[in-house]
Coordinates of C-alpha atoms in Angstrom, one line a residue:
X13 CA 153.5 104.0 94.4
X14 CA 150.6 106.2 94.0
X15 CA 147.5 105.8 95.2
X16 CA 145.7 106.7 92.6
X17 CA 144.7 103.4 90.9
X18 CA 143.6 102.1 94.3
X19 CA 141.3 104.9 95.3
X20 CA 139.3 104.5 91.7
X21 CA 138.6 100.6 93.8
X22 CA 138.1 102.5 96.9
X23 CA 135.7 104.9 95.1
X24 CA 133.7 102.2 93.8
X25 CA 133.3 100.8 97.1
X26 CA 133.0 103.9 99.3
X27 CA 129.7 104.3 97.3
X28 CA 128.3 101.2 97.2
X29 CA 124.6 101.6 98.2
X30 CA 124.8 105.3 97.8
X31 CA 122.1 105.4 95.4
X32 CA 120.3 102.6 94.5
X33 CA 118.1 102.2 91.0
X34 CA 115.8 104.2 90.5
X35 CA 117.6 106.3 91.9
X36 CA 115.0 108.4 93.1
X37 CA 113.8 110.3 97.1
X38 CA 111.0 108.8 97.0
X39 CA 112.0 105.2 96.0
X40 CA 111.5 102.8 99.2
X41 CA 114.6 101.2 98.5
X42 CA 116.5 104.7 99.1
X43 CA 115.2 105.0 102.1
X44 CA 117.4 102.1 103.0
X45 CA 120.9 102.7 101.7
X46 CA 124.2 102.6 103.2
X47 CA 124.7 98.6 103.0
X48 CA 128.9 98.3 103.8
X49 CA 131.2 99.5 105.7
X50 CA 128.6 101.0 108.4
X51 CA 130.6 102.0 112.0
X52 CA 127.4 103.3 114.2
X53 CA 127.3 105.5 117.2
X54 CA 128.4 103.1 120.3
X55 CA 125.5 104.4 122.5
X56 CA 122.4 104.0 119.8
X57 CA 119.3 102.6 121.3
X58 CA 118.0 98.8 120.3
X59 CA 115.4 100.7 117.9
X60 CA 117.8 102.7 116.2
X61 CA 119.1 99.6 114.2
X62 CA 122.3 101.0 114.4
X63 CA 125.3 98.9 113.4
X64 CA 127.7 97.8 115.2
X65 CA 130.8 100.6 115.7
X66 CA 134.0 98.7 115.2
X67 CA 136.0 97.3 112.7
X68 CA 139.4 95.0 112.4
X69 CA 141.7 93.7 109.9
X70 CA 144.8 92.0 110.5
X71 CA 147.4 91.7 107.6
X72 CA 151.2 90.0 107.1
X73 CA 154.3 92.2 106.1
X74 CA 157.6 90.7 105.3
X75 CA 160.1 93.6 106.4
X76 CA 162.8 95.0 104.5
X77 CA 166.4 96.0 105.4
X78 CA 165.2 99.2 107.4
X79 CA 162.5 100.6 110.2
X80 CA 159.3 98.6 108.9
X81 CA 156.7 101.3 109.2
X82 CA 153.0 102.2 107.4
X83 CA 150.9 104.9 106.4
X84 CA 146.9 104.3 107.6
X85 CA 144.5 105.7 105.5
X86 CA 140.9 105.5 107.2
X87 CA 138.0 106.8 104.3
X88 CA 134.3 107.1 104.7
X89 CA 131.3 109.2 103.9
X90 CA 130.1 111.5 106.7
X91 CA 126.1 111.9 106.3
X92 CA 124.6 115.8 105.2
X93 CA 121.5 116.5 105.5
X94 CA 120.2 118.3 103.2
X95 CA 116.9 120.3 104.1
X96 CA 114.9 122.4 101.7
X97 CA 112.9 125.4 103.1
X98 CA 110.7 127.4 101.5
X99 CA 110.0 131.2 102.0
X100 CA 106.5 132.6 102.3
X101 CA 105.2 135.9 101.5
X102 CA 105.5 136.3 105.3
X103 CA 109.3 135.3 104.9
X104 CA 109.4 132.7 107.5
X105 CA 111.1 129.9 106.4
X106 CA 109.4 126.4 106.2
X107 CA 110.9 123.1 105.4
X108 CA 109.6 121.2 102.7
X109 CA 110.3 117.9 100.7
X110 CA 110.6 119.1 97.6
X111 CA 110.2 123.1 96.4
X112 CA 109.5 123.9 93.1
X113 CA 111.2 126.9 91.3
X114 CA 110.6 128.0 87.5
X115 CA 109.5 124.7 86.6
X116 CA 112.6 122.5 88.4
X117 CA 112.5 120.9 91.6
X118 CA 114.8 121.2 94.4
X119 CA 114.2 118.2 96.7
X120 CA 115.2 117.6 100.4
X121 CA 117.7 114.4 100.7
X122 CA 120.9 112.6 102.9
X123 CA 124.1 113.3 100.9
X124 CA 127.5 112.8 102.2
X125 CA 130.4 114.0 102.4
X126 CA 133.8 112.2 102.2
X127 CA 136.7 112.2 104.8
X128 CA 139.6 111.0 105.3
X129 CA 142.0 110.5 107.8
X130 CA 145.6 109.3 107.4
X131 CA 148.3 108.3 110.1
X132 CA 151.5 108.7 108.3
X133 CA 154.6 106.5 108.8
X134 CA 153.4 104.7 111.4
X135 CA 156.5 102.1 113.0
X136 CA 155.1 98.8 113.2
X137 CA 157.5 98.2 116.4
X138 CA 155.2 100.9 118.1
X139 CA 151.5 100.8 118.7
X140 CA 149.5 103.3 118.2
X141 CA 146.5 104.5 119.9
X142 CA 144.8 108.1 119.0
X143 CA 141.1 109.5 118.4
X144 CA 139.9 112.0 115.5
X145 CA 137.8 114.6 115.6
X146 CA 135.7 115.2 112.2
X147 CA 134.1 118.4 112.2
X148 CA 130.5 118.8 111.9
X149 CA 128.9 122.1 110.2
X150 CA 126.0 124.1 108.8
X151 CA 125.9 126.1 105.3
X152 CA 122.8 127.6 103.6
X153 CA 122.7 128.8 100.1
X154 CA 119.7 130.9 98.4
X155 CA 117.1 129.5 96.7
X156 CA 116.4 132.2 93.3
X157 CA 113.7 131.9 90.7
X158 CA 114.2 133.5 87.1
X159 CA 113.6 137.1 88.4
X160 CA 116.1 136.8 91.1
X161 CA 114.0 136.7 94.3
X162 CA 114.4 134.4 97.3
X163 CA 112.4 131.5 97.3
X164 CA 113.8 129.2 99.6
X165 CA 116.6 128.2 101.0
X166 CA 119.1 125.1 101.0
X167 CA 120.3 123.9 104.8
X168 CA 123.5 121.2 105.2
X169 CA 123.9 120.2 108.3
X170 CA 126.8 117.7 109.6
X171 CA 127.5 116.2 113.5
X172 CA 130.9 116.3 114.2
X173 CA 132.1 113.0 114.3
X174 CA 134.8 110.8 116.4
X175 CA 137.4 107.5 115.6
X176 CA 139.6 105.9 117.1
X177 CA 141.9 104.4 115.1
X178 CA 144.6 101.5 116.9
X179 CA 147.6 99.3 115.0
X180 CA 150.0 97.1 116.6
X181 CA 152.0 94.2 115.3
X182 CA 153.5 91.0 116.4
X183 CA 155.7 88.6 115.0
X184 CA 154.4 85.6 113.3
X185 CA 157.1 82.8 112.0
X186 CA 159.2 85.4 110.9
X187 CA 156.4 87.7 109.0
X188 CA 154.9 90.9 110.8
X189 CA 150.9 90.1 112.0
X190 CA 149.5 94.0 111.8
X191 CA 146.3 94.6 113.3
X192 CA 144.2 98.1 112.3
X193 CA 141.0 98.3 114.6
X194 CA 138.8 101.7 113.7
X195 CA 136.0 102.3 116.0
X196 CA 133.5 105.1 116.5
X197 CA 133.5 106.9 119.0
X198 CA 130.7 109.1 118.7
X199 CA 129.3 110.4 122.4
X200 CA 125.9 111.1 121.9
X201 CA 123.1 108.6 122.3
X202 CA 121.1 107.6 119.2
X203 CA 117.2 106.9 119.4
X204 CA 115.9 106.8 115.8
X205 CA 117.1 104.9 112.8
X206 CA 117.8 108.5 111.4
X207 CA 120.4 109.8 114.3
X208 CA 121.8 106.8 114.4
X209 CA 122.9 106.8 110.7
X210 CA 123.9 110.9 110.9
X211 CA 126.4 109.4 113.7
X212 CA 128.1 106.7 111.9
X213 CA 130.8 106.6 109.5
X214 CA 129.9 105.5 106.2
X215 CA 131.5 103.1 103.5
X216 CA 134.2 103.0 105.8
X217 CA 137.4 101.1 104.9
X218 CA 141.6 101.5 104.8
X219 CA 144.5 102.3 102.3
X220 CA 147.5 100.7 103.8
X221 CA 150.9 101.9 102.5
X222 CA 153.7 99.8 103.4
X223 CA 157.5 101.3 104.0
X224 CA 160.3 99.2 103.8
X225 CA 158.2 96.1 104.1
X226 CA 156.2 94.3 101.6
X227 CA 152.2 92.6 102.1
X228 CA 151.8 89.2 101.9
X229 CA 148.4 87.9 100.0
X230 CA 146.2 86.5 102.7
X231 CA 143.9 84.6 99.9
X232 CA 147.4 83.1 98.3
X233 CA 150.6 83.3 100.5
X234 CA 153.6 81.8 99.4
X235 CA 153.7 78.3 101.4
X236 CA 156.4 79.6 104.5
X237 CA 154.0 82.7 105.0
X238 CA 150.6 79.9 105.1
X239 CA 150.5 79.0 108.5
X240 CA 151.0 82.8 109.6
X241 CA 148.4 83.4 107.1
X242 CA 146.0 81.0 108.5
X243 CA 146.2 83.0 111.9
X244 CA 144.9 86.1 110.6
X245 CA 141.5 87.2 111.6
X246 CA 139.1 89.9 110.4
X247 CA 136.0 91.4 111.6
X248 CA 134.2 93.5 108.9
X249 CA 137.1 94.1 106.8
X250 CA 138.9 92.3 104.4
X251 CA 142.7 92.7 103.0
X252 CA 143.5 92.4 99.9
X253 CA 146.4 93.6 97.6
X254 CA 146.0 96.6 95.7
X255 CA 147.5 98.3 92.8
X256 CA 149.2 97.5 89.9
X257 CA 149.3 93.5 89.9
X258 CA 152.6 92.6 90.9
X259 CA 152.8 95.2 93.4
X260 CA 153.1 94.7 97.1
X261 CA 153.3 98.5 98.6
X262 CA 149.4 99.0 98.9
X263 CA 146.7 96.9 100.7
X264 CA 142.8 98.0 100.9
X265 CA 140.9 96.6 103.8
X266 CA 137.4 96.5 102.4
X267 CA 133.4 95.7 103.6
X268 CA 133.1 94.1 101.5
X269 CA 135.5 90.4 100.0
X270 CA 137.3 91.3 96.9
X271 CA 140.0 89.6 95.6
X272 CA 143.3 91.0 95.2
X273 CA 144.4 93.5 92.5
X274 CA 140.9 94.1 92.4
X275 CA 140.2 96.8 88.8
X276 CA 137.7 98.8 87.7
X277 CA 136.4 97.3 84.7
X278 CA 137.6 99.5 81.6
X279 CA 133.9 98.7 79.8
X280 CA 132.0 100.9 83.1
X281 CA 131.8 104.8 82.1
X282 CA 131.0 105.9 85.3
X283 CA 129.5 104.6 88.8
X284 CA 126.2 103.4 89.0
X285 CA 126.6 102.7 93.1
X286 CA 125.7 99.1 93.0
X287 CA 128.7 97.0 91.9
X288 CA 126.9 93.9 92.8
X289 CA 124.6 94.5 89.5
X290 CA 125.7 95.0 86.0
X291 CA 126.3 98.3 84.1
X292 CA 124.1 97.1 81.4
X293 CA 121.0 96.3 83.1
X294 CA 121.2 99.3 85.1
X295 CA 121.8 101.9 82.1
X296 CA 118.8 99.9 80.3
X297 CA 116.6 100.1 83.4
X298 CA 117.2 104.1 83.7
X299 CA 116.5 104.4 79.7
X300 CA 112.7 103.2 80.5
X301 CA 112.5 105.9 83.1
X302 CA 110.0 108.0 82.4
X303 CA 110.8 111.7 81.7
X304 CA 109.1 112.3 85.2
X305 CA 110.9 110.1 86.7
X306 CA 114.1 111.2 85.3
X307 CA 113.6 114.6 86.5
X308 CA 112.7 113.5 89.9
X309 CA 115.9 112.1 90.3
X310 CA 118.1 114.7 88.9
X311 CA 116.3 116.4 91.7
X312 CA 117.3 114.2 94.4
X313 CA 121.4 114.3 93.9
X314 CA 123.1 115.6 91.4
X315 CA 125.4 112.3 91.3
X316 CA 121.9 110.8 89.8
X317 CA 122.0 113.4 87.7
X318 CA 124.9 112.3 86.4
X319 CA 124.3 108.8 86.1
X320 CA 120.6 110.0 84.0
X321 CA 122.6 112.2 81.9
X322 CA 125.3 109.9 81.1
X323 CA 122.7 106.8 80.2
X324 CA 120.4 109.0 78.0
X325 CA 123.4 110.6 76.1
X326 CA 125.0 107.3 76.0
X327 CA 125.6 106.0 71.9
X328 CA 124.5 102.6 70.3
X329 CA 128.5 101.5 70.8
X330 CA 128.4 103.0 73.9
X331 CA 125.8 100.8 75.0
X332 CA 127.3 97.8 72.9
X333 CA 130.5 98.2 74.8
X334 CA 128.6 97.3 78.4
X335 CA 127.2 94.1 76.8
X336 CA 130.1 92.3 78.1
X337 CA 133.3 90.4 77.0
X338 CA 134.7 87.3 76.8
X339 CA 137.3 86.2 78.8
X340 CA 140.0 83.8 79.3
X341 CA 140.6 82.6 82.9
X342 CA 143.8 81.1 82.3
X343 CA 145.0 84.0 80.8
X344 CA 148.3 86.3 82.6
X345 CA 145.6 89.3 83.9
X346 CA 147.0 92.5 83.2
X347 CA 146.2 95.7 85.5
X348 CA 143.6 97.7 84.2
X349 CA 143.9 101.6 83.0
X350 CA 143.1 104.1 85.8
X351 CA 139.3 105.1 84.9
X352 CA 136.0 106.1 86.9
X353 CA 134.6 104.8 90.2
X354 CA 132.5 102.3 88.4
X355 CA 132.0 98.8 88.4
X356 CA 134.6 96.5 90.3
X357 CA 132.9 93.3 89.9
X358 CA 134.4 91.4 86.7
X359 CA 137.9 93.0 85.5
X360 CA 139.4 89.7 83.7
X361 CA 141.7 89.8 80.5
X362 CA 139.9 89.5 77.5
X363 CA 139.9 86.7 75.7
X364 CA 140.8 85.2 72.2
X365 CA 143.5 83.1 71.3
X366 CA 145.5 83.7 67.9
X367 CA 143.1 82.5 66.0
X368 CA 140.0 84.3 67.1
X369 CA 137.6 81.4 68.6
X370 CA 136.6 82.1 72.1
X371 CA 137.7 79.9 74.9
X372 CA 134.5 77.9 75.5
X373 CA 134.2 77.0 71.6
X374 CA 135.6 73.7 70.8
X375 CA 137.4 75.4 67.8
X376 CA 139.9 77.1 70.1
X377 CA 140.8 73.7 71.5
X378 CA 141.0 70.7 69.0
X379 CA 140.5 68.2 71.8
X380 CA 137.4 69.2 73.2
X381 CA 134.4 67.7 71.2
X382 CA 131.4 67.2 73.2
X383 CA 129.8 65.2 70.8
X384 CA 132.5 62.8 70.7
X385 CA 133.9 62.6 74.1
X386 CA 133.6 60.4 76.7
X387 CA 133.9 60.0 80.3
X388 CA 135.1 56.4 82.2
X389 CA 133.0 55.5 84.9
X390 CA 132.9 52.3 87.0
X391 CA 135.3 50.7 84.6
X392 CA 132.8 51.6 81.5
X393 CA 133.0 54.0 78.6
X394 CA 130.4 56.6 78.8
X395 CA 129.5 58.8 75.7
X396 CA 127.0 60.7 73.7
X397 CA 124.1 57.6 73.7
X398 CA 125.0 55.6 76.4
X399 CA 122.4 55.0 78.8
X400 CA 122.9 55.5 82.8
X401 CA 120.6 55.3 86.2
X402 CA 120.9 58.8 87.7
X403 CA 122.1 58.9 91.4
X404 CA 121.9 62.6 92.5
X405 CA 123.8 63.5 95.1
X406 CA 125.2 66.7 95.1
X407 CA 122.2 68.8 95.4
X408 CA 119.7 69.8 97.3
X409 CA 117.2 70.3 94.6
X410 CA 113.3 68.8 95.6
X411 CA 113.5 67.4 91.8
X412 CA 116.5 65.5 92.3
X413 CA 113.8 63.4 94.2
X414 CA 112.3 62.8 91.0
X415 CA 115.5 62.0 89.0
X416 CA 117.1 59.4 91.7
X417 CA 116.7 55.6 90.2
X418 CA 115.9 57.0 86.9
X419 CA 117.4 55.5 83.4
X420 CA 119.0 58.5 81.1
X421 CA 120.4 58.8 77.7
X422 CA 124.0 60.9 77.2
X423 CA 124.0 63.6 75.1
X424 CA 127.3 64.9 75.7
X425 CA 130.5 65.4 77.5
X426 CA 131.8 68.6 78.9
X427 CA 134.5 70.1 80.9
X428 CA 134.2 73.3 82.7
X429 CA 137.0 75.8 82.9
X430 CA 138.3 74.6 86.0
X431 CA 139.1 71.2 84.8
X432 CA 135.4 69.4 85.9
X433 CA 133.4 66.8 83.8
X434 CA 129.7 67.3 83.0
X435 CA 127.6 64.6 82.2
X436 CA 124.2 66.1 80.0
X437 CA 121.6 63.6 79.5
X438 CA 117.6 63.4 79.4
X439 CA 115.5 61.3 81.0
X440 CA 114.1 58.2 78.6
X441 CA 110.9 58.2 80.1
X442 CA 110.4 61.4 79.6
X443 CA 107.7 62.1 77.3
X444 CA 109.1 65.4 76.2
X445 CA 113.1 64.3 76.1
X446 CA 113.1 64.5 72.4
X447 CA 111.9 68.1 73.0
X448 CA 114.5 68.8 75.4
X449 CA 117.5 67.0 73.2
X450 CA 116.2 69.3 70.3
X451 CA 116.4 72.5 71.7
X452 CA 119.1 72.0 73.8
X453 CA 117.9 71.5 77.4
X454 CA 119.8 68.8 79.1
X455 CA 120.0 68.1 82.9
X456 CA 123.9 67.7 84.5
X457 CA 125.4 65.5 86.6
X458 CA 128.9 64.6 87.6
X459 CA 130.3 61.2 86.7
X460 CA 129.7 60.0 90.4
X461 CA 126.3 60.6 90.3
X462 CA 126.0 57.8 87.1
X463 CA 125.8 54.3 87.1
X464 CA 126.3 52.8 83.3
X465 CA 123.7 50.5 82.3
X466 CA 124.9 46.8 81.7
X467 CA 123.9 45.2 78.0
X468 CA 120.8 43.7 79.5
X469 CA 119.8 45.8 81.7
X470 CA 120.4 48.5 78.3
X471 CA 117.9 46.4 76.4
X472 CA 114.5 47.5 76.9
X473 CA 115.7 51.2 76.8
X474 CA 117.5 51.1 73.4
X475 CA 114.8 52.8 70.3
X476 CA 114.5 49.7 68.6
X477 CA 113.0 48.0 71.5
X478 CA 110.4 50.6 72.4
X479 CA 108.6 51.2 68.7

């Protein structure tokens, strides 16, 4: 198949941490990006903070008819720096943070750059054992103002960079085991937090391609592949299937724990770099940006230029369109159309049944009434009204303290989406519970956490005793 839908998920998580909101140099949070998929220099000193240089996945394969074999695809972001100088009337070149040239600011900054090796065809009955080179490099370009003269200057500079990359496979109750180890193998010692992060490889994580073989889902294997499964360790990546859903071919070994078929959600124009956050909440947060701090950080990268362009020419159904959908979790998931690196975080089916209701309102389900439903405990009826002594005991909430021993009144019955009951009550001596049952603001407990109140010991609780 091609890799195509899978790298928009690899995208997505190549970046994360590339830029975080506000998206601007001189943002303290930007001065400590790079969260996943770090591999560090091996020789970096203690004070470097430099992470830790090796990776490992192991994966299962059922072979085919022919030569099982797979094609390795190792990605990351090699760091740039990108230096700013400026010229003087002398012309002796000075670097600066930021120069500014007809009004617009040209700003020194870490970009990257993105590699990629790939091992192609790879037997699985052969190991394989060989280190990369990644070529470092300098380029300058001219800085200009309006009347063509030489400003400054714009410096990239790159280390050459070096992996290792090892496979081999063993057989495991009649499934392959395949290990992938990437380490880096940089030569040079690393004293700062800055050389250290110019040595590593960034975002780093696989595309695995399968040949005459198929993967086996390590989060839900079939139940002859579970013990195999079970024996499958990882340190700092994680497999899971990729592609069209359905598919077997593809695997991405990620920083970060997905689960498989993991899509890009069709609702996310474009990257924001942080797919632990929502597109909506971001895109709001840049539209209060001031117009200073806008243009600050369309000087700092033009990917944030993109991202402040995109938000402020973003329409009212645009912005609609990120506020979110509902969702059936029950329902078959279809794959997702190839679009953007953006947001990986929630791609579900959407969500109405025939006749329109949403799953959570008890119109779509004729036998879920909160109101009316009950719940057996200890051999006794519990509904909206009865009255229970609260035992929590699934919590470690300091209130729950409060609650243990305490007499409640029910106020409904719920089930959660995975099948759970949810007991919502109030406290009778509280002096604000008719407050709470008013607006809606109930405490939950499971059943096991309730003990039902007997006729007598009901009596001085009920309303027509306590007026």
């Amino acid at each position: 198949m091609s890799l195509d839908q899978v790298r928009t998920i690899a995208d997505a998580v190549l970046y994360e941490g590339y830029l975080l909101y506000p998206y601007r140099a001189s943002s303290h949070k930007n001065r400590s990006r790079w969260q996943f998929g770090v591999l560090g220099p091996p020789h970096a000193a203690a004070a470097s903070f430099g992470e830790e240089p090796g990776m490992e996945t192991q994966c299962l394969l059922a072979p085919g008819d022919g030569p099982a074999a797979v094609t390795v695809h190792l990605r990351f972001l090699q760091l740039q720096v990108r230096e700013v100088r400026s010229i003087g009337e002398d012309g002796i070149e000075v670097p600066v943070d930021q120069l500014t040239v007809d009004g617009a600011s040209v700003m020194s900054w870490d970009e990257a750059v993105e590699q990629e090796v790939v091992l192609a065809a790879l037997p699985l009955d052969e190991p394989a054992d060989s280190v990369y080179e990644v070529a470092g490099g300098e380029e300058s370009e001219p800085v200009t103002d309006a009347r063509g003269t030489v400003v400054g200057r714009i410096v990239r500079r790159r280390l050459p960079l070096a992996v290792r990359i090892r496979t081999h496979a063993v057989m495991d109750d009649g499934y392959v085991r395949l290990t992938v180890g990437v380490t880096n193998e940089h030569p040079e010692p690393a004293d700062t937090k800055d050389s250290a992060i110019r040595a590593s490889l960034i975002g780093a994580h696989l595309l695995l391609s399968a040949h005459d073989a198929e993967f086996v889902s390590l989060l839900e294997p079939p139940a002859e592949a579970a013990a195999a499964a079970g024996r499958c360790r990882q340190h700092r990546c994680w497999p899971v299937l990729a592609g069209p859903r359905g598919t077997t071919d593809t695997l991405l070994g990620a920083p970060i724990i997905l689960y498989d078929y993991p899509e890009v959600a069709e609702q996310s124009p474009g990257a924001l770099f942080d797919s632990t956050e929502i597109d909506e909440i971001l895109t709001l947060r840049v539209m209060t940006m001031t117009e200073e701090e806008k243009a600050e950080a369309r000087a700092t990268d033009p990917r944030a230029r993109e991202i402040i362009d995109r938000c402020d020419g973003m329409s009212p159904a645009e912005l609609q369109q990120l506020h979110g959908l509902l969702r059936d979790p029950h329902a078959p998931q279809p794959s997702a159309p190839v679009g953007p690196p953006g947001d990986v975080r929630d791609v579900e089916p959407a969500a109405f049944d025939t006749a329109g209701a949403p799953w959570w309102d008890p119109a779509a389900d004729a036998s879920v009434r909160p109101e009316t439903d009950a719940v057996v405990i200890d051999g006794v009826r519990v509904a909206k009204g009865s009255l229970v002594r609260v035992h929590p005991s699934r919590r470690a909430d300091a209130q729950d303290l409060f609650f243990a021993g305490q007499v409640a009144r029910v106020t409904a019955v719920l089930a959660d989406v995975d099948g759970g009951t949810h007991i919502a009550l109030v406290l009778v001596d509280d002096p604000a519970s008719d407050l709470h049952d008013w607006y809606g603001r109930y405490f939950y407990f499971a059943p096991d956490e309730l003990t039902p109140l007997s006729v007598e010991e009901s009596a001085p609780y009920r309303e027509e005793n306590r007026s």
